[in-house]
Coordinates of C-alpha atoms (C1' of nucleotides) in Angstrom, one line a residue:
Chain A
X27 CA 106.2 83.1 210.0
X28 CA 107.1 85.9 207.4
X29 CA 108.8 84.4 204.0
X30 CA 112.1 85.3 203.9
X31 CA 113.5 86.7 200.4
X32 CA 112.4 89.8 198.9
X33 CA 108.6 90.5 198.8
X34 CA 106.6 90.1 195.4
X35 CA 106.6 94.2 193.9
X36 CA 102.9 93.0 192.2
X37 CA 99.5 91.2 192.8
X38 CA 100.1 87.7 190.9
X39 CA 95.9 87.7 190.4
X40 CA 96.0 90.8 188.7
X41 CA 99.0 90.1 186.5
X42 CA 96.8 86.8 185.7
X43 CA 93.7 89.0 184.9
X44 CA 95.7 91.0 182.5
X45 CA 97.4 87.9 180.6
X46 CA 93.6 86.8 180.4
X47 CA 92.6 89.9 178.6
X48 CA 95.5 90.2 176.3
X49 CA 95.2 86.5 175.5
X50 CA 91.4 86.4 174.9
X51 CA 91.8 89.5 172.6
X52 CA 94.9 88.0 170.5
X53 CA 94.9 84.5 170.7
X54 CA 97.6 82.3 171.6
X55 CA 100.0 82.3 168.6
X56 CA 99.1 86.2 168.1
X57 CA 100.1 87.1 171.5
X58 CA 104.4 87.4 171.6
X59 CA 105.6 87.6 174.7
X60 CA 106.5 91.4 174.2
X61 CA 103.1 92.0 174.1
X62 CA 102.6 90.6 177.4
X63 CA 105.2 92.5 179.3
X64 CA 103.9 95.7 177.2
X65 CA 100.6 95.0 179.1
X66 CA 101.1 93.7 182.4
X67 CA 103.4 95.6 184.1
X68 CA 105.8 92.6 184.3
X69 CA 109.6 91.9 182.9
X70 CA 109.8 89.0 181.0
X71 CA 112.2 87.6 183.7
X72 CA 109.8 87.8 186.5
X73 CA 106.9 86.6 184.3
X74 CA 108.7 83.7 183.4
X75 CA 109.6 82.9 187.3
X76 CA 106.0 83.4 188.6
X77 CA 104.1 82.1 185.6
X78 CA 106.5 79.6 183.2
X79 CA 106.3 79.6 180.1
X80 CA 103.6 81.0 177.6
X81 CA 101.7 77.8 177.2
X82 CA 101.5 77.6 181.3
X83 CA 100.2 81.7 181.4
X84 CA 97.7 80.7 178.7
X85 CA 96.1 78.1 179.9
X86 CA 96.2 79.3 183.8
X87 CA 94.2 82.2 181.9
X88 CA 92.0 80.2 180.1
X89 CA 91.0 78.2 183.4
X90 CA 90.6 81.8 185.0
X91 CA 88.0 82.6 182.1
X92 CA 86.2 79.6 182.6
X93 CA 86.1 79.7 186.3
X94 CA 84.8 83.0 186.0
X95 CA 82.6 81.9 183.3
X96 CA 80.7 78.8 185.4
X97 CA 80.2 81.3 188.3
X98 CA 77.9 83.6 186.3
X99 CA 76.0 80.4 184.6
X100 CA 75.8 78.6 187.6
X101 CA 73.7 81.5 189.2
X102 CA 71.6 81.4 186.0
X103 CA 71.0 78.0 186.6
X104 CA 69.9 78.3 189.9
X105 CA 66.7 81.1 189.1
X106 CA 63.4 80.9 188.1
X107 CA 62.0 80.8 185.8
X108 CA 64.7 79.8 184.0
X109 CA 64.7 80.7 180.1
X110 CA 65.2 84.4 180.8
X111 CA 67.9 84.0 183.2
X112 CA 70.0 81.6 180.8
X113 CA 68.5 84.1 177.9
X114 CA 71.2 86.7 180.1
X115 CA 74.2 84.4 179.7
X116 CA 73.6 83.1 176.2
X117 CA 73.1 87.6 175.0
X118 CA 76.3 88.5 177.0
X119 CA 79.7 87.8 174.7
X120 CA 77.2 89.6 172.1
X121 CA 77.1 93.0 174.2
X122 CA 80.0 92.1 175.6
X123 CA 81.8 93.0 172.0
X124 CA 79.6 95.8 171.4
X125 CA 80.2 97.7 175.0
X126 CA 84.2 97.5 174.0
X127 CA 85.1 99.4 170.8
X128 CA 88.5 99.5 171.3
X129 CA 90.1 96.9 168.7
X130 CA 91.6 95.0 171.1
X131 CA 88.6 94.2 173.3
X132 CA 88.0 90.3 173.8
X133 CA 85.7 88.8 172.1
X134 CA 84.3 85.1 172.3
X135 CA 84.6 82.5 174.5
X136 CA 88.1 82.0 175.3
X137 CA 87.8 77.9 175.6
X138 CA 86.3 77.8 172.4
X139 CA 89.1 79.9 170.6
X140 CA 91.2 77.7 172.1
X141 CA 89.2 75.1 170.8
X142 CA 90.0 76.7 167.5
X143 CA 93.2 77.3 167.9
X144 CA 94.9 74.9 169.8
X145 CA 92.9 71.4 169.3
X146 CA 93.6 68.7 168.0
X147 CA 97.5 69.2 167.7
X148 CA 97.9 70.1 171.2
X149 CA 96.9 67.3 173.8
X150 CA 96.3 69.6 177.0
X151 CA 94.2 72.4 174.8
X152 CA 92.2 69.3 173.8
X153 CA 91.4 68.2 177.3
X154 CA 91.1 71.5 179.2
X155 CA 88.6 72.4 176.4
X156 CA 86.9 68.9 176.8
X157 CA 86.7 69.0 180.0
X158 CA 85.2 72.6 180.4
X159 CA 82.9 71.8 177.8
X160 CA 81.5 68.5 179.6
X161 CA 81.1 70.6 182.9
X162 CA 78.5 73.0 181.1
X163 CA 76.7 70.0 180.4
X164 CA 76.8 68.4 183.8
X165 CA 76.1 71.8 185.4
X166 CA 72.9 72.6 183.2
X167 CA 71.1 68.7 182.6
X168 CA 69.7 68.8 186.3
X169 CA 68.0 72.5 186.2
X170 CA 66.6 71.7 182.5
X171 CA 64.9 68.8 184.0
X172 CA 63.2 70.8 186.6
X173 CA 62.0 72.9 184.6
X174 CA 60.8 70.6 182.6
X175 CA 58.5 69.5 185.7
X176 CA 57.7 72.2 186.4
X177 CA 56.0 72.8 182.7
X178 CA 58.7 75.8 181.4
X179 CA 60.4 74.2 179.2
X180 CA 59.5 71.8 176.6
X181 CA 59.6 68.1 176.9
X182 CA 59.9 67.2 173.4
X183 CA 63.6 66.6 173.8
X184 CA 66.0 65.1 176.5
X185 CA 67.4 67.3 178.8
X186 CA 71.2 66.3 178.0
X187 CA 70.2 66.8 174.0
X188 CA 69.3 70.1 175.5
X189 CA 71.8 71.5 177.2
X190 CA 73.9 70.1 174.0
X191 CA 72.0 72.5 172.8
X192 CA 72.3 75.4 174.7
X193 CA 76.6 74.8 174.7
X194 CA 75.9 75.2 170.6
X195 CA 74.3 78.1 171.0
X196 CA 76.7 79.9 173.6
X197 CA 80.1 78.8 171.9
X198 CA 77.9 79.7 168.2
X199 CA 76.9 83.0 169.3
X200 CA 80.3 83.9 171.3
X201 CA 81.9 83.4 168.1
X202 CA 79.3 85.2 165.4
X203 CA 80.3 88.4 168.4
X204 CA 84.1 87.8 167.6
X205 CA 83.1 88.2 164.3
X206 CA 81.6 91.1 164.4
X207 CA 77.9 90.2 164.1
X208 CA 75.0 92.8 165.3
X209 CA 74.4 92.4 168.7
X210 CA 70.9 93.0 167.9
X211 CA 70.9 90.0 165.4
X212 CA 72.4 87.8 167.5
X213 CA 69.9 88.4 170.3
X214 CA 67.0 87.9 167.7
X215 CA 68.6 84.3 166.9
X216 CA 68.6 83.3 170.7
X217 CA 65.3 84.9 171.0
X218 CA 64.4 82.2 167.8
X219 CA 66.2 79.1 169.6
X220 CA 64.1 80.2 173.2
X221 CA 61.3 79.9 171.6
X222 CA 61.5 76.3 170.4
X223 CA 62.6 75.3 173.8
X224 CA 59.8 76.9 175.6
X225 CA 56.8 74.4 176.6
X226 CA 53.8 75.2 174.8
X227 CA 50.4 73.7 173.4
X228 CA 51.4 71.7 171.2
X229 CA 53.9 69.9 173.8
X230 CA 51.4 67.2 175.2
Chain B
X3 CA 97.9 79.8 121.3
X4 CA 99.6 78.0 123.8
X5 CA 101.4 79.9 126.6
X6 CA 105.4 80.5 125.9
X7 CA 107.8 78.9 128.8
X8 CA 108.1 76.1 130.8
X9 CA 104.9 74.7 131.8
X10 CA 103.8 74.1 135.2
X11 CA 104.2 70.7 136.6
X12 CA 101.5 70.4 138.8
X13 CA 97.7 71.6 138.7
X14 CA 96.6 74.6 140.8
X15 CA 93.5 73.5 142.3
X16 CA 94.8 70.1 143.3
X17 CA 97.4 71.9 145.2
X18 CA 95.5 74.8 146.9
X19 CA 93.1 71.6 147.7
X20 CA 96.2 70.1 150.0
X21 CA 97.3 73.7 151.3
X22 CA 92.9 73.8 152.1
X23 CA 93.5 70.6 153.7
X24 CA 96.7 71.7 156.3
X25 CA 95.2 74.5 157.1
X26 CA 92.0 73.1 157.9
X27 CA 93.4 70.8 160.3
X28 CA 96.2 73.2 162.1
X29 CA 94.7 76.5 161.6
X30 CA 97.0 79.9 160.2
X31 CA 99.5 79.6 163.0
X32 CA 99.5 76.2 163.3
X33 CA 101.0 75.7 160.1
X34 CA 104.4 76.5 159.0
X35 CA 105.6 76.7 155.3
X36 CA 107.7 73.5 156.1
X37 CA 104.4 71.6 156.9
X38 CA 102.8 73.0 153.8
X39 CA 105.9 72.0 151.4
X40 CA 106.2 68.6 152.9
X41 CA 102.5 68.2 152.1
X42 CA 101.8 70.0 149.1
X43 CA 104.0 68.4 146.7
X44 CA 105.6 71.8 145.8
X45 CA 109.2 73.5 147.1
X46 CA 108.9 76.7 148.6
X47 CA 110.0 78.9 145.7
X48 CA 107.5 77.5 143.3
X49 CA 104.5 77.8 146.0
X50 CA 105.7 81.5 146.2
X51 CA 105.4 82.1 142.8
X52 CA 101.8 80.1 142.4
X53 CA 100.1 82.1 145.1
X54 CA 102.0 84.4 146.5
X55 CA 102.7 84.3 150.6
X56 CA 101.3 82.5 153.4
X57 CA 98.5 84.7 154.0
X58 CA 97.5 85.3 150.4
X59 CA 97.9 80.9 150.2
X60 CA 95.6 80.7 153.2
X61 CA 92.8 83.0 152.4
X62 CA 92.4 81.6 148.6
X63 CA 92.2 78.1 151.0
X64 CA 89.7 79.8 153.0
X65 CA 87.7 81.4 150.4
X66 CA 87.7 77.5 148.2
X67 CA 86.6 76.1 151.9
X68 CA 83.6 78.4 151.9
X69 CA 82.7 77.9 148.0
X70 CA 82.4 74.2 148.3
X71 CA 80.5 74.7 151.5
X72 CA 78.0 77.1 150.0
X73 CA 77.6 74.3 147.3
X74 CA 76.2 72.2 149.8
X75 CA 74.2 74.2 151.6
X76 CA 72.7 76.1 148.1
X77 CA 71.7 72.6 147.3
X78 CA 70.2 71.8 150.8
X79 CA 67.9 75.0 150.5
X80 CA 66.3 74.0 147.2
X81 CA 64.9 70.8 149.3
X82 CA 61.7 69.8 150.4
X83 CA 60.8 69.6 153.1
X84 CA 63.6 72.4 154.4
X85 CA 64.6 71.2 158.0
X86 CA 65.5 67.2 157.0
X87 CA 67.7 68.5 154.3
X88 CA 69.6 71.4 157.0
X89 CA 69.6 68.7 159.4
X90 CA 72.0 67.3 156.9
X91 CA 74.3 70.1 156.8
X92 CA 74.3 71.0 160.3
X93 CA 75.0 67.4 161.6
X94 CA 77.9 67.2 158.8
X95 CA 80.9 68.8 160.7
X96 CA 80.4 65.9 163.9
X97 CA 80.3 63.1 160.8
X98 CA 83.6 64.7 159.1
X99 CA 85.5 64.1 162.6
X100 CA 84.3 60.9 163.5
X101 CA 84.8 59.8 160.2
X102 CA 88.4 60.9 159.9
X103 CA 90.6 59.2 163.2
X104 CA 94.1 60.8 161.9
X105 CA 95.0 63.5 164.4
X106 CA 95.5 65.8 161.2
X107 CA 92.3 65.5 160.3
X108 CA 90.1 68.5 158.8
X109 CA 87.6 69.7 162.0
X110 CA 85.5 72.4 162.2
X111 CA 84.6 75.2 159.9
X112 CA 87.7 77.4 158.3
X113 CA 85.4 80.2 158.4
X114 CA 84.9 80.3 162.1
X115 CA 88.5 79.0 162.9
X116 CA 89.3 82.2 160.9
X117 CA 87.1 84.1 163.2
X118 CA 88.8 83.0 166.3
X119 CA 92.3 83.0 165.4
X120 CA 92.7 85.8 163.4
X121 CA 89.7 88.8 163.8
X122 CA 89.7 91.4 165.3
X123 CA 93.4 91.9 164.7
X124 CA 93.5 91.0 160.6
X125 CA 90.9 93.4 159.0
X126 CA 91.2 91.0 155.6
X127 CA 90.4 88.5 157.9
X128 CA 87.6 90.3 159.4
X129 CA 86.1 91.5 156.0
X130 CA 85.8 87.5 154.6
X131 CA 84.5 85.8 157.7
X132 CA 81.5 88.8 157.7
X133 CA 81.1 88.3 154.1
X134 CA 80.5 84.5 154.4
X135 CA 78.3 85.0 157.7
X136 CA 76.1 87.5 155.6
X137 CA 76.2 85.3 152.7
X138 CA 75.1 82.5 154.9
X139 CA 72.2 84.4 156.3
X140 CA 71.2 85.9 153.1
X141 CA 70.8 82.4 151.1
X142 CA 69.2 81.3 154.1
X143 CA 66.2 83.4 154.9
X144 CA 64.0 83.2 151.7
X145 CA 63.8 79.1 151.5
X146 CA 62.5 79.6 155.6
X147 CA 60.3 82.4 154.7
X148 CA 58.9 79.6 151.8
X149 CA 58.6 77.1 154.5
X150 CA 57.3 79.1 156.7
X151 CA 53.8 79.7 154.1
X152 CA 53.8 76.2 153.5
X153 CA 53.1 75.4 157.3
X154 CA 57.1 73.7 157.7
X155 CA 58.5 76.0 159.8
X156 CA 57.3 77.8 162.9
X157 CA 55.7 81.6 162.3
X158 CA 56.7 82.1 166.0
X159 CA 60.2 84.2 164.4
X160 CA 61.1 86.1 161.6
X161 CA 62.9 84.0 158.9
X162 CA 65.9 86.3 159.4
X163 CA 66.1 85.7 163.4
X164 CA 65.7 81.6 162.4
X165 CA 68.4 81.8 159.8
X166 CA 71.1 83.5 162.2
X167 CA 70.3 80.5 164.7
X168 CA 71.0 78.3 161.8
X169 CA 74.2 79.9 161.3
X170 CA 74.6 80.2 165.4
X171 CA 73.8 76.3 165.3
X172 CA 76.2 75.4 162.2
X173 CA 79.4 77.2 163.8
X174 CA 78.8 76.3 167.2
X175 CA 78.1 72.3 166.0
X176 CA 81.3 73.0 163.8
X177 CA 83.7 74.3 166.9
X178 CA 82.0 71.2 168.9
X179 CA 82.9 68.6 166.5
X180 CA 86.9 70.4 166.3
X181 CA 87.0 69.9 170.0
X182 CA 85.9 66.0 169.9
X183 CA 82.4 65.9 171.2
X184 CA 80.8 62.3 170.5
X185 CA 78.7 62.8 167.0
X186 CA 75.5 61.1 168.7
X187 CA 75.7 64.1 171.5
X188 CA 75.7 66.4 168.4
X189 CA 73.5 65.3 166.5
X190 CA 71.0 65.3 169.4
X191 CA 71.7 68.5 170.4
X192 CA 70.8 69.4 166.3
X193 CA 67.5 67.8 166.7
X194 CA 66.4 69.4 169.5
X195 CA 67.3 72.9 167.9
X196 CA 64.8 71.4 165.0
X197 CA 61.9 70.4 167.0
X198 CA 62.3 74.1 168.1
X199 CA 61.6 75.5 164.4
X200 CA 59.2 72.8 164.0
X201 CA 55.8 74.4 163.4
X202 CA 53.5 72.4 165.6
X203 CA 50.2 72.7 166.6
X204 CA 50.7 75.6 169.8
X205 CA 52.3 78.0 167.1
X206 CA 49.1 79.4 165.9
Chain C
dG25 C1' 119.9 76.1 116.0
dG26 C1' 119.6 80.6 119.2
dA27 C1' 116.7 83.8 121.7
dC28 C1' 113.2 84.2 124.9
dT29 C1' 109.9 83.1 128.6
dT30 C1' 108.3 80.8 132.4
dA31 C1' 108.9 77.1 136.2
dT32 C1' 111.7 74.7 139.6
dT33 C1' 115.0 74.1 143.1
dG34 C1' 117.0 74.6 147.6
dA35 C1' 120.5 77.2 149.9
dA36 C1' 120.7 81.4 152.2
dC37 C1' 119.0 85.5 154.9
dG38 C1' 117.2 88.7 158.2
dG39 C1' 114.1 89.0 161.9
dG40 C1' 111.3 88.1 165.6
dC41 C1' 110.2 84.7 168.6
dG42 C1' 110.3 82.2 173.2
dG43 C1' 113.3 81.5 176.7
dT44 C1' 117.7 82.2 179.9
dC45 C1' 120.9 84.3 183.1
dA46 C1' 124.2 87.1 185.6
dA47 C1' 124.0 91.2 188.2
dC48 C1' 121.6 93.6 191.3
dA49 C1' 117.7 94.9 194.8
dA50 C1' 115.1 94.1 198.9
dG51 C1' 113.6 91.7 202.2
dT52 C1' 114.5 88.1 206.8
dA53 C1' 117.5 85.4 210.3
dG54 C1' 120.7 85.4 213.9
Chain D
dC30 C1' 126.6 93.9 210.8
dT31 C1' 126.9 89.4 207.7
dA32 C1' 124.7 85.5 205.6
dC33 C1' 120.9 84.0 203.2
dT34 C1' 116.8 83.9 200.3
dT35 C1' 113.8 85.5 196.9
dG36 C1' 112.4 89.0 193.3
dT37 C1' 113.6 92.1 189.4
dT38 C1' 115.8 93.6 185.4
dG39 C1' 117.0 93.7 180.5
dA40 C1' 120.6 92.3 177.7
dC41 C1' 121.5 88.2 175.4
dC42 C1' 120.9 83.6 172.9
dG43 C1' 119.8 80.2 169.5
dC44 C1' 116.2 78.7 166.8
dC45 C1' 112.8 78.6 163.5
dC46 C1' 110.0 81.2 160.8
dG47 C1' 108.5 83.4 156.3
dT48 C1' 110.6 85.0 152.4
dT49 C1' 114.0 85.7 148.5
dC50 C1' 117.1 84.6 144.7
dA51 C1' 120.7 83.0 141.6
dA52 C1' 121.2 78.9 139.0
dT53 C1' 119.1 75.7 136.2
dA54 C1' 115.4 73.2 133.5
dA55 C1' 111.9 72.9 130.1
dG56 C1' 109.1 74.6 127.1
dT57 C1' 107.8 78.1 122.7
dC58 C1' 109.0 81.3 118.8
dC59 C1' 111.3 82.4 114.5

DNA sequence: GGACTTATTGAACGGGCGGTCAACAAGTAG
DNA sequence: CTACTTGTTGACCGCCCGTTCAATAAGTCC
């Protein structure tokens, strides 16, 4: 059966997609609610009835970033080899910043300018971002080790110490982009990190 | 000759220290001029004449932050061997949040919270985190490119690529630590970026 | 001492912020 | 049609923010 009232006039996962972008461009505190309704399509009333309030919208458009985010490494994860694939996800905030020249592109990695932002003086910042972060660890130990077996990557370390490492190195990079850093720079520093992890004569 | 006119009744540096300290721990937005008076010691009139307004206070906070961080790192550079001394540095930021339990405890690095709360929308902002990032890299490269010769490092990368990891590795590390990783998961993800610059027997 | 200069204080201000709500619109139910 | 439910609008509200300033304090200069 139909709902009965009057019908939604827009698409509530586009108006989320939109609150994502302005969000990851701005921040949290340098988003105003104005600035929302400016660039969603929305009036504040009906923003505040589908969404609540801002901290509600942000973090429903942070978890939409991540979401989105562990689909794209969770198909790295899953090729191989494996290097070059996670080589593609580790490059991409850099390009990302570099394909958008409008100044209010996104930049970064939204869960770590939340991390910046919001943590420690706000509890649910400080666990979203915990718990996003642990799940890039629990997604990425498991492949590491196979490839590991398999003789790709280098043994010389644990696989958890490495996929520590690689979170460092995507949350690092994703925030050199925000600031502006040379795409090409930053790939030649992910490039330098690869080729430690890479297994290699002088492994065994 | 001494200086006509009341004198001031507190010292500068111990003051810009405490506003260093706020804004460390609850970012530019974070912090409100209340939080910094209750804090600093100072009403607001006489903080406004000292340093001028909030934004002037927090980038003379930043730009002390960055000094004294350069101070350690300068120092680290001169060592050898290099990578036990960066090891140092790098694993710092995960010690500095352990260490302090308060929930207005200092985490992170001012410099990248900087970069994710305030660029791309605050040029000033913009212009002093790509000023410390270059400084960084610049500092950085000739003591690898040393260590490098002396059969330290790994020849597998260009000293330049291997310092912008460094500087990938310190600001990622440094976001980690603000959002509460454990300091052994840190400093194990540190060591296995090490290893990686290690120069080893496959390297030549 | 009186004139002058600089520092300190905290009340006061204007503005922009996040959030609310009464009136109205657009559907369904019977 | 009338009754009901839900969505939309934008004016409005109160609060807290960063900032200012007139009054006062505490020194130096001559």
């Amino acid at each position: 059966m139909a709902r009965t009232g009057r019908p939604r006039g827009f698409d509530p996962g586009e108006v989320l997609r939109s609150a994502r972008d302005v969000f990851w461009a701005s921040g949290y505190g340098g988003t105003s609610i104005q600035a929302l309704v400016d660039r969603v399509g929305l009036e504040r009333g009906s923003l505040y009835a589908a969404f609540g309030d801002k901290r509600r919208l942000y973090f429903e458009a942070v978890r939409l970033y991540w979401a989105e985010y562990e689909e794209v490494l969770r198909s790295a994860l899953a090729q191989v080899p494996l290097l070059p694939a996670l080589r593609e996800v580790l490059v991409m905030p850099a390009q990302l910043g570099a394909a958008a020249s409008d100044p209010g592109a996104p930049h970064g990695c939204m869960v770590g300018n939340t991390a910046a932002e919001l943590v420690p003086h706000d509890a649910e910042a400080t666990a979203l971002v915990a718990d996003a972060f642990d799940r890039f660890v629990g997604m990425t130990i498991e492949p590491l080790r196979q490839a590991q077996q398999r003789g790709e990557v280098s043994t010389a370390s644990e696989p958890e110490a490495q996929a520590r490492l690689l979170l460092v190195l995507a949350e690092g990079t994703a925030l050199l982009a925000r600031a502006g850093t040379d795409p090409a720079a930053a790939v030649a520093a992910i490039d330098a990190a690869l080729a430690g992890l890479r297994a290699d004569a002088g492994d065994r």
